[in-house]
Short mmCIF file of C-alpha atoms in Angstrom, two decimals:
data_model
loop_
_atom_site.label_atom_id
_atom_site.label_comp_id
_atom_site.label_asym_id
_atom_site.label_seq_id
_atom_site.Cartn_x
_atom_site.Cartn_y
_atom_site.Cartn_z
CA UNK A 1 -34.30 -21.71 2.40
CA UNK A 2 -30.53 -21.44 1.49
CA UNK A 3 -31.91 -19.48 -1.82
CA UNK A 4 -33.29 -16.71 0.09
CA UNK A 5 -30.31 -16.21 2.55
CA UNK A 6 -27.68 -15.77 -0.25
CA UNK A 7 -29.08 -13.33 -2.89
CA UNK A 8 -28.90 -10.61 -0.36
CA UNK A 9 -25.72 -11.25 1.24
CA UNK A 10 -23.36 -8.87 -0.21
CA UNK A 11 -25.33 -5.81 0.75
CA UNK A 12 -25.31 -7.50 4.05
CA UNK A 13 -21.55 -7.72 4.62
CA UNK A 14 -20.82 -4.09 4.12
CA UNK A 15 -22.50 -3.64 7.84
CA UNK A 16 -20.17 -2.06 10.54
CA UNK A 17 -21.15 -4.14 13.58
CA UNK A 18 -19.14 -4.79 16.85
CA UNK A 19 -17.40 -7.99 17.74
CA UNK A 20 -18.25 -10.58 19.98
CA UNK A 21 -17.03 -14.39 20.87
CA UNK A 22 -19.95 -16.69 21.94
CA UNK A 23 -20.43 -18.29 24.62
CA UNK A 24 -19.82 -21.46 23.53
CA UNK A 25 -39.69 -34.56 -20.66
CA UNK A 26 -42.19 -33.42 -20.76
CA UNK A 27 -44.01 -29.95 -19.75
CA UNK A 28 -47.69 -30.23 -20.86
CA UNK A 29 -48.44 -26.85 -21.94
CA UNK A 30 -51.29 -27.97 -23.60
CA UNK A 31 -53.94 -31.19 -22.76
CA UNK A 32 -51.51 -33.83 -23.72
CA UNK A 33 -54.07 -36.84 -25.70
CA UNK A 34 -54.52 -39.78 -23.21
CA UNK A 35 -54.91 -42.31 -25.87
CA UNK A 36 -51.73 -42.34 -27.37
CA UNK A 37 -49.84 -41.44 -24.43
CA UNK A 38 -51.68 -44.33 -22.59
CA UNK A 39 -50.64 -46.72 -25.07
CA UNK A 40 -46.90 -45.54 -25.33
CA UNK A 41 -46.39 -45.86 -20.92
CA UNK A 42 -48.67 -48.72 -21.16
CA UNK A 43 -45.82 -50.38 -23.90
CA UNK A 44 -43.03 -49.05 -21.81
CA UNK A 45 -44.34 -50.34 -18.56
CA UNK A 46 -44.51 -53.95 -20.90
CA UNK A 47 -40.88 -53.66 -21.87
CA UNK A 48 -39.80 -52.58 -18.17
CA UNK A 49 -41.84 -55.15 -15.98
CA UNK A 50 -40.82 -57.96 -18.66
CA UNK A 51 -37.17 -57.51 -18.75
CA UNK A 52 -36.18 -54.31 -17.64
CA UNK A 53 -36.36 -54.73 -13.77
CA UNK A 54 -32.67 -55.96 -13.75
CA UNK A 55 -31.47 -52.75 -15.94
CA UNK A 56 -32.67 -50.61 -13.68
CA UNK A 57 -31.30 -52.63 -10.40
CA UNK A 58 -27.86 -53.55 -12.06
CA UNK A 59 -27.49 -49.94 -13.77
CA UNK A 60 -25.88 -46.47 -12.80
CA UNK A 61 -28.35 -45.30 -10.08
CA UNK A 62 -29.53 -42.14 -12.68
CA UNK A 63 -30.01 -44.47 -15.45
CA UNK A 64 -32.36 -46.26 -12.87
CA UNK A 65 -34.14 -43.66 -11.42
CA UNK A 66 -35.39 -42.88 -15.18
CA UNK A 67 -36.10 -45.96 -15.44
CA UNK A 68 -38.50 -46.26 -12.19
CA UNK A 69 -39.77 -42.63 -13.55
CA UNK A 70 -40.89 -44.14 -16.27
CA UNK A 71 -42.37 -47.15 -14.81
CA UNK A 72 -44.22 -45.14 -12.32
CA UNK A 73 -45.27 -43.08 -15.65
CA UNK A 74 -47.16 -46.10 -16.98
CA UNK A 75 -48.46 -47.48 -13.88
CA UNK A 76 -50.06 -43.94 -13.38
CA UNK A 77 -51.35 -44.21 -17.19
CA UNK A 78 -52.38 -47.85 -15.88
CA UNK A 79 -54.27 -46.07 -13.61
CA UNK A 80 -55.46 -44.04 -15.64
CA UNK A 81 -57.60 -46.05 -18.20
CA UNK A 82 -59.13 -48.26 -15.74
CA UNK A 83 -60.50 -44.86 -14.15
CA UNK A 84 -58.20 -44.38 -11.26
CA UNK A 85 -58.12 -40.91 -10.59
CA UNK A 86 -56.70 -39.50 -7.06
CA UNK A 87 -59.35 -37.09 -5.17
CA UNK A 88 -58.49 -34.76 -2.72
CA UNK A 89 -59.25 -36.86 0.37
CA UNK A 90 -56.82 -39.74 -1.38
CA UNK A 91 -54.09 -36.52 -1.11
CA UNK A 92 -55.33 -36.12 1.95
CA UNK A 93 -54.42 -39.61 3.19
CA UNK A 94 -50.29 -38.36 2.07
CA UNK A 95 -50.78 -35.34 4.16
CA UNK A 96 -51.43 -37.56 6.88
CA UNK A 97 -48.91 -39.81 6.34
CA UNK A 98 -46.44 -37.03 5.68
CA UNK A 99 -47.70 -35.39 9.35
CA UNK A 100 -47.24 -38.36 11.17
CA UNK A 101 -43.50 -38.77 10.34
CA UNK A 102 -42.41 -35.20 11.48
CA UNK A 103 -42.18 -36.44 14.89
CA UNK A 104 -40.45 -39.71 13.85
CA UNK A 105 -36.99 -37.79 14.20
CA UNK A 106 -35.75 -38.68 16.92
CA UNK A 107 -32.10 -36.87 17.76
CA UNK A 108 -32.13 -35.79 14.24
CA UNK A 109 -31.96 -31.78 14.84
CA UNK A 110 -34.11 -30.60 17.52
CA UNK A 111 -36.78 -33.49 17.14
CA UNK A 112 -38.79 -32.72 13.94
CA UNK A 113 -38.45 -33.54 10.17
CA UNK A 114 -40.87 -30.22 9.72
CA UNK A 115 -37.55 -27.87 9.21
CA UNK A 116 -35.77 -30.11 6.55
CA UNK A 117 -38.87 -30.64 4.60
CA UNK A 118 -40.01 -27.62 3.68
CA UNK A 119 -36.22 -26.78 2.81
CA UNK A 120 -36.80 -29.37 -0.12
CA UNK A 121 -40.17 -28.00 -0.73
CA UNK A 122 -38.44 -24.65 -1.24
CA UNK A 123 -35.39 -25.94 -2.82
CA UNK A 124 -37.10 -28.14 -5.46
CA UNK A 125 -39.13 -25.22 -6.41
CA UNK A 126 -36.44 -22.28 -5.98
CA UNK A 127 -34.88 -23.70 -9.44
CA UNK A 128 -37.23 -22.30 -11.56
CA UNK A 129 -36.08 -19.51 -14.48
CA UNK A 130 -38.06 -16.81 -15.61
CA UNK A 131 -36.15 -16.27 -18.88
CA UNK A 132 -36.21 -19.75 -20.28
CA UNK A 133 -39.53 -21.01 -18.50
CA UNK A 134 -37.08 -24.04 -16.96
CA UNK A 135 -36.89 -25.57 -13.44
CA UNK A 136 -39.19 -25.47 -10.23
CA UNK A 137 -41.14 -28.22 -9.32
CA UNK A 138 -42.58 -29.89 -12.09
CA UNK A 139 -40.21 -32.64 -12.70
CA UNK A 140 -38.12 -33.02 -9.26
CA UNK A 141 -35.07 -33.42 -10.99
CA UNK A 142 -33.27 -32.93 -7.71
CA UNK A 143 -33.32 -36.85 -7.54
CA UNK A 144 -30.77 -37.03 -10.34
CA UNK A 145 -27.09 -35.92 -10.37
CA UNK A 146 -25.14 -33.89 -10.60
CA UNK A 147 -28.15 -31.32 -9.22
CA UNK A 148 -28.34 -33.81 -5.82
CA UNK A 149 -25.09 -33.03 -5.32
CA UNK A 150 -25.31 -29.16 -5.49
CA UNK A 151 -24.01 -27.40 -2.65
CA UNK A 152 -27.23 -24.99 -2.03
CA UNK A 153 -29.13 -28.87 -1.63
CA UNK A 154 -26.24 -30.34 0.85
CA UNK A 155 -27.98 -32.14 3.61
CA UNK A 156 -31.39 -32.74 1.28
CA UNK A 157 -30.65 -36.61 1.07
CA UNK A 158 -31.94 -36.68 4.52
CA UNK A 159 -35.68 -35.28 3.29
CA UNK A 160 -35.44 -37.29 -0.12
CA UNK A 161 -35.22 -40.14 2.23
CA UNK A 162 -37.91 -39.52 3.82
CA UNK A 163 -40.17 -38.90 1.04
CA UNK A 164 -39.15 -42.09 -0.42
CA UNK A 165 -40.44 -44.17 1.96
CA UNK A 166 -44.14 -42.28 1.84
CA UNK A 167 -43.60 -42.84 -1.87
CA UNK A 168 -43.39 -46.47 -1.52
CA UNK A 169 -46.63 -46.04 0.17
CA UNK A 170 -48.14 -43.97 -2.12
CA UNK A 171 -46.78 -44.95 -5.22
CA UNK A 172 -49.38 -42.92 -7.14
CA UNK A 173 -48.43 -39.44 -6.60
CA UNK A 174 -45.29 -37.46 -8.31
CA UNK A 175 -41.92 -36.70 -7.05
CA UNK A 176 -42.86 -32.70 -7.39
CA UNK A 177 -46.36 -33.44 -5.62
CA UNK A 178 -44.82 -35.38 -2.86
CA UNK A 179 -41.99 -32.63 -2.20
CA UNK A 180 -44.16 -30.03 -2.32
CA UNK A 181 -46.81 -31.31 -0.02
CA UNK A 182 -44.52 -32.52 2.38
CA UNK A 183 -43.61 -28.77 2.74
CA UNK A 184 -47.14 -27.47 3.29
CA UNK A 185 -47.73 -30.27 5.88
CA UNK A 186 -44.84 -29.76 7.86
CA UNK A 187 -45.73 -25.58 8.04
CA UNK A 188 -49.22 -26.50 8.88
CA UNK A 189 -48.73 -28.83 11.57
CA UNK A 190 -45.79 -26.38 12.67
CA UNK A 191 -48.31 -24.27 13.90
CA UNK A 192 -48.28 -22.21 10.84
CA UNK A 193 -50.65 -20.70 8.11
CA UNK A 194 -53.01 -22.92 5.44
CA UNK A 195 -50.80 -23.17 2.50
CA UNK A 196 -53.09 -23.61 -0.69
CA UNK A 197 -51.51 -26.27 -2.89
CA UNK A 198 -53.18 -28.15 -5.82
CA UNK A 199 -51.68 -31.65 -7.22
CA UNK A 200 -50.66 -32.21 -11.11
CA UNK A 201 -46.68 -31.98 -11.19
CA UNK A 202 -45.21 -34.52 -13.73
CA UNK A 203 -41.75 -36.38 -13.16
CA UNK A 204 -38.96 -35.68 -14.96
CA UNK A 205 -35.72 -37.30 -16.21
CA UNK A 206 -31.65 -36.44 -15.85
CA UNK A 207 -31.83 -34.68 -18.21
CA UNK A 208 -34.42 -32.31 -16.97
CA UNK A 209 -32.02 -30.96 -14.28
CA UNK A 210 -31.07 -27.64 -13.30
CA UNK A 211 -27.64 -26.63 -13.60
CA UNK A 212 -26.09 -25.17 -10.29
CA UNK A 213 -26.69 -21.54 -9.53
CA UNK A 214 -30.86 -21.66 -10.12
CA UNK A 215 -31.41 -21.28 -6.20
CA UNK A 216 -30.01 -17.65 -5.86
CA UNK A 217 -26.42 -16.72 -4.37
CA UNK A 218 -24.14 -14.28 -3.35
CA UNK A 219 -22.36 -13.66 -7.02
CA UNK A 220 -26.18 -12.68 -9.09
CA UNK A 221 -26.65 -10.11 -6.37
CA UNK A 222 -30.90 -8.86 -5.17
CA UNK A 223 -32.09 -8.69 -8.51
CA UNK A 224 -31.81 -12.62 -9.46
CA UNK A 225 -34.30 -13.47 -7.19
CA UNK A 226 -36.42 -9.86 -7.51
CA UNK A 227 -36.97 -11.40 -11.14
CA UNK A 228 -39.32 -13.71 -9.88
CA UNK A 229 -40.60 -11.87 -6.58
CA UNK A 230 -41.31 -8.58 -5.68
CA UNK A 231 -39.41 -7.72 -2.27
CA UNK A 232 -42.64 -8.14 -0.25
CA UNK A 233 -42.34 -11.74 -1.32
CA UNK A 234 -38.61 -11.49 -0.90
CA UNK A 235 -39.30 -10.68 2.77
CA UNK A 236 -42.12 -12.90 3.83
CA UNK A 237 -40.45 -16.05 2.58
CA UNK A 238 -37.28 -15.09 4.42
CA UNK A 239 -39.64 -15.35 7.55
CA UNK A 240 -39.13 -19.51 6.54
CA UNK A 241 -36.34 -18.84 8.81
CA UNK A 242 -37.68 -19.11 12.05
CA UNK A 243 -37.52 -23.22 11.24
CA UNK A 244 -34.49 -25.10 11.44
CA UNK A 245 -30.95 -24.21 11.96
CA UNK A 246 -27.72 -24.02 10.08
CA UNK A 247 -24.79 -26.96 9.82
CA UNK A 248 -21.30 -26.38 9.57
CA UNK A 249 -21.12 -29.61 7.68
CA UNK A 250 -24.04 -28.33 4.62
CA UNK A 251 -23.93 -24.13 4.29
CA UNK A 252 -20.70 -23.71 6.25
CA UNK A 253 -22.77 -21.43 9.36
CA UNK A 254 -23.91 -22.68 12.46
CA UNK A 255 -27.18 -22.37 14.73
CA UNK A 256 -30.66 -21.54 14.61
CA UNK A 257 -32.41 -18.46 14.08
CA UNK A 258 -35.14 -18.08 16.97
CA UNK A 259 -35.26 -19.93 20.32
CA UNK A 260 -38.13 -21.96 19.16
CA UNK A 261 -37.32 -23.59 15.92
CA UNK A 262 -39.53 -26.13 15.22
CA UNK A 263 -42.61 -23.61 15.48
CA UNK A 264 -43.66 -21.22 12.92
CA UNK A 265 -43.70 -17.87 14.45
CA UNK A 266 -43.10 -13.98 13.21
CA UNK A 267 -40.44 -14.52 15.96
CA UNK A 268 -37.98 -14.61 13.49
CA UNK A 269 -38.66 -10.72 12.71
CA UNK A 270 -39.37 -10.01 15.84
CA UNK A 271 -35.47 -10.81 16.86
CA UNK A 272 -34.14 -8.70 13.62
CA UNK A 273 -35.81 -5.47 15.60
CA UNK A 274 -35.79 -6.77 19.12
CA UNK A 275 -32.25 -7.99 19.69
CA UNK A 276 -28.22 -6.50 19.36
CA UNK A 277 -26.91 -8.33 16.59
CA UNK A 278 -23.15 -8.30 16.42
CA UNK A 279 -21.01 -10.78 14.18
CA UNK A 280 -19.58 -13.95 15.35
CA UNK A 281 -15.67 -14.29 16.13
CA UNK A 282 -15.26 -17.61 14.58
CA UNK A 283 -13.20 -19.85 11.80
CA UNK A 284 -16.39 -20.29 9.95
CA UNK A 285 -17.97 -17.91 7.31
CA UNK A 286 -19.35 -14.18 8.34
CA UNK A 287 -22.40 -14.00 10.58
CA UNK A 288 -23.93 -12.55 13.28
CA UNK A 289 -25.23 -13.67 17.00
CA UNK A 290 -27.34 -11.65 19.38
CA UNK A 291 -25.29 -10.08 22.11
CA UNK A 292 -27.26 -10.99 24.93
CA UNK A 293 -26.85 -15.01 24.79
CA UNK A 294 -24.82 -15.93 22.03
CA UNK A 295 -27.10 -18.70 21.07
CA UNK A 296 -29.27 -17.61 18.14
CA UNK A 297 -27.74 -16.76 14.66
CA UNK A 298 -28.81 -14.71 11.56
CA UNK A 299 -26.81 -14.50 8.75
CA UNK A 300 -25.49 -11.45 6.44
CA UNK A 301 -28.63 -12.17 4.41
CA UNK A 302 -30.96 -11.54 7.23
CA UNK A 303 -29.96 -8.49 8.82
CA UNK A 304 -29.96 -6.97 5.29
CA UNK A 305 -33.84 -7.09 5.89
CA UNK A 306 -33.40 -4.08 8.39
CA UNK A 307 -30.67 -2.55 6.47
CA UNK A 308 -32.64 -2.12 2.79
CA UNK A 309 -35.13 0.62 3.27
CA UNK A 310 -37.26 -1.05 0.54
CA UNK A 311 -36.99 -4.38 2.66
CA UNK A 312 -37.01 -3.17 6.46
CA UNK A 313 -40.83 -1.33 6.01
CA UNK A 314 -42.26 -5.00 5.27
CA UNK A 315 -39.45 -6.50 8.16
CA UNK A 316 -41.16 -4.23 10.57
CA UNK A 317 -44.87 -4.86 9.90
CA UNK A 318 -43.99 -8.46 10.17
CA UNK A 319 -42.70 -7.92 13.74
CA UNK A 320 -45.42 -6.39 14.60
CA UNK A 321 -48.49 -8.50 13.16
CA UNK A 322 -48.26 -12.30 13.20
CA UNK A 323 -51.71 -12.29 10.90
CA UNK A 324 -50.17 -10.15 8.43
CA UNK A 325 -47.13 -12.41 8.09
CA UNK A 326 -49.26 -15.36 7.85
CA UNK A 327 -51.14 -14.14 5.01
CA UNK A 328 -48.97 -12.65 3.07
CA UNK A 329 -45.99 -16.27 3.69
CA UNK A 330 -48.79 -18.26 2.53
CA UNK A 331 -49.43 -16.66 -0.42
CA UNK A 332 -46.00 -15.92 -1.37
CA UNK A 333 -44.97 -19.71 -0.85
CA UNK A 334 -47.88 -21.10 -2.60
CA UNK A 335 -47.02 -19.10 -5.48
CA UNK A 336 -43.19 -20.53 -4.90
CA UNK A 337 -44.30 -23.73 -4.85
CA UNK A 338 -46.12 -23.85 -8.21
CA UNK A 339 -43.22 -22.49 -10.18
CA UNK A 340 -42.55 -24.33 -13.30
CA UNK A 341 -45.79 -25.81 -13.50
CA UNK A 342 -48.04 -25.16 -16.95
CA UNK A 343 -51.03 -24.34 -15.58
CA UNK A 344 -52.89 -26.87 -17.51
CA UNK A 345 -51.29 -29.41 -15.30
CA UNK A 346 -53.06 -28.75 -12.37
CA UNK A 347 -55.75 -31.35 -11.81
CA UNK A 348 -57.99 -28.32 -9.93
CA UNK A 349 -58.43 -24.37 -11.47
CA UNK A 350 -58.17 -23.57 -7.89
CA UNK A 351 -55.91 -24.68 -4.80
CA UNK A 352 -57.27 -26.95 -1.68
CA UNK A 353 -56.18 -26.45 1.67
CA UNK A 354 -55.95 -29.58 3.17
CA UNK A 355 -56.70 -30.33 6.90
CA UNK A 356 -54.13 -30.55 10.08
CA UNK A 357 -53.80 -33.77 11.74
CA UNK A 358 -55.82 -31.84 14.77
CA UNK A 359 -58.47 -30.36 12.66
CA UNK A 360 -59.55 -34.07 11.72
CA UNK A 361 -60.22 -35.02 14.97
CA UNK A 362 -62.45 -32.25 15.64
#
């Protein structure tokens, strides 16, 4: 979500506003031929499970996460040729999984994982280059350094965690798949729209990563990210923002957007129009609070949404029709999340939508 506050920032920061102090290695572009690559994973997994276990332990921890790629990579291919093939309802069982944990949080934030996740959703996907074809979520290279360490993806260690331990469950599925579903489960069972999502992302190796600056900033200005969306896009994403909140010790601000958020809402727009927005008398970096509590945040990037003509028309229907939000998030973020991916990848021509944990009881 960082990606879509910081493109439009410096039109933001030329607002006049009043003062206040708060109250307190692969990309298969075409069918790649099972056979041989089969037998190639199938003579790496050989070499790997025989003697290169204690590489991969005793090595740099890069070096070993290619390593486990490309173990995982034959045990998949394993898979493969004696006819394992995941369905949906084996995807299904992740989404579950993936569900389940949101709640598992404990003191972390304000009680849910939801938030966090579908920052790495957006993050891992957010990388992706128009001009070269390069990034998004194919190979989830954000397990490697130095792109872990990037400051847009400060704090993401806590949702890598967290996938890693429904990987170890699900050993099966990709990095990219994982990531990327864990973001569509946590905006479903957040009370939000169906996101369609389809599996068939590969994993990638170091030297797949992204160099800094893919996820959109300050310095490469609205157009960056207007060459991948159009600014209805632009806008509905930034609606993403009435999840989580901000840490002084990751992007520098501080706070959450809306008074509910762990709850996907059109609330988020709804405060842009509603409430007096005036910036924040602090040490930290430029943004704003509303007047009347001094509790809620939005940063330069946001209140640019009612300041661009071009941006404010699609603010404002937002605010005023939850529906039309929903649609038009869910198709903007399904299209965000399959960035990167050759579409001969995909293991379906068309997306699933995958049930909530409440749904299956029904």
């Amino acid at each position: 979500m960082q990606a879509i506050r910081s493109p439009l920032r410096r039109v933001a920061l030329q607002a006049r506003l009043p003062v206040v102090r708060p109250r307190v290695a692969r990309p298969f572009s075409t069918a790649p031929e099972a056979k041989s690559n089969t037998t190639l994973y199938l003579g790496i997994a050989a070499a790997v499970l025989a003697g290169g276990g204690y590489w991969a332990y005793t090595s740099s921890s890069d070096t070993a996460r290619e390593v486990g790629t490309v173990a995982k990579s034959a045990t998949q291919a394993a898979k493969a040729a004696t006819n394992f093939v995941p369905s949906k309802a084996d995807y299904q069982k992740v989404y579950n999984r993936i569900a389940e944990t949101l709640d598992e949080a404990g003191e972390y934030d304000d009680g849910s994982y939801g938030p966090v996740l579908v920052r790495l959703a957006w993050h891992s996907s957010g990388t992706y280059d128009k001009e070269t074809g390069t990034g998004g979520s194919n190979y989830a290279t954000m397990r490697f350094e130095p792109e872990a360490l990037h400051g847009a993806n400060n704090g993401l260690n806590v949702a890598r965690g967290i996938m890693e331990k429904i990987k170890q469950e699900f050993p099966w599925i990709s990095y990219g798949d994982l990531w990327t579903l864990g973001g569509v489960a946590a905006i479903q069972e957040m009370q939000g729209p169906k996101i369609p999502w389809r599996p068939g992302r590969i994993d990638g190796f170091a030297k797949d990563a992204t160099p800094d600056g893919r996820l959109p900033d300050a310095t490469q200005g609205q157009d960056h990210l207007r060459k991948v969306f159009n600014d209805q896009e632009i806008v509905a994403l930034s609606g993403a923002h009435a999840l989580g909140r901000c840490h002084t010790d990751r992007s520098g601000f501080e706070g959450p957007w809306t008074f509910s958020p762990t709850t996907f809402t059109h609330d988020y727009f709804k405060l842009l129009f509603d409430e007096k927005w005036v910036w924040r008398k602090w040490s930290g970096p430029k943004q704003l609070a509303d007047k009347k509590t001094g509790t809620l945040m939005m940063l330069p990037t946001d209140y640019v949404l009612i300041q661009d003509k071009s941006f404010k028309k699609y603010a404002k229907a937002y605010a005023d029709n939850q529906d039309l939000f929903f649609k038009d998030f869910s198709a903007a973020f399904a299209r965000l999340l399959e960035l990167g991916v050759p579409t001969a990848q995909f293991v379906s021509s068309e997306p699933w939508e995958l049930k909530t944990l409440d749904e299956q009881k029904k």
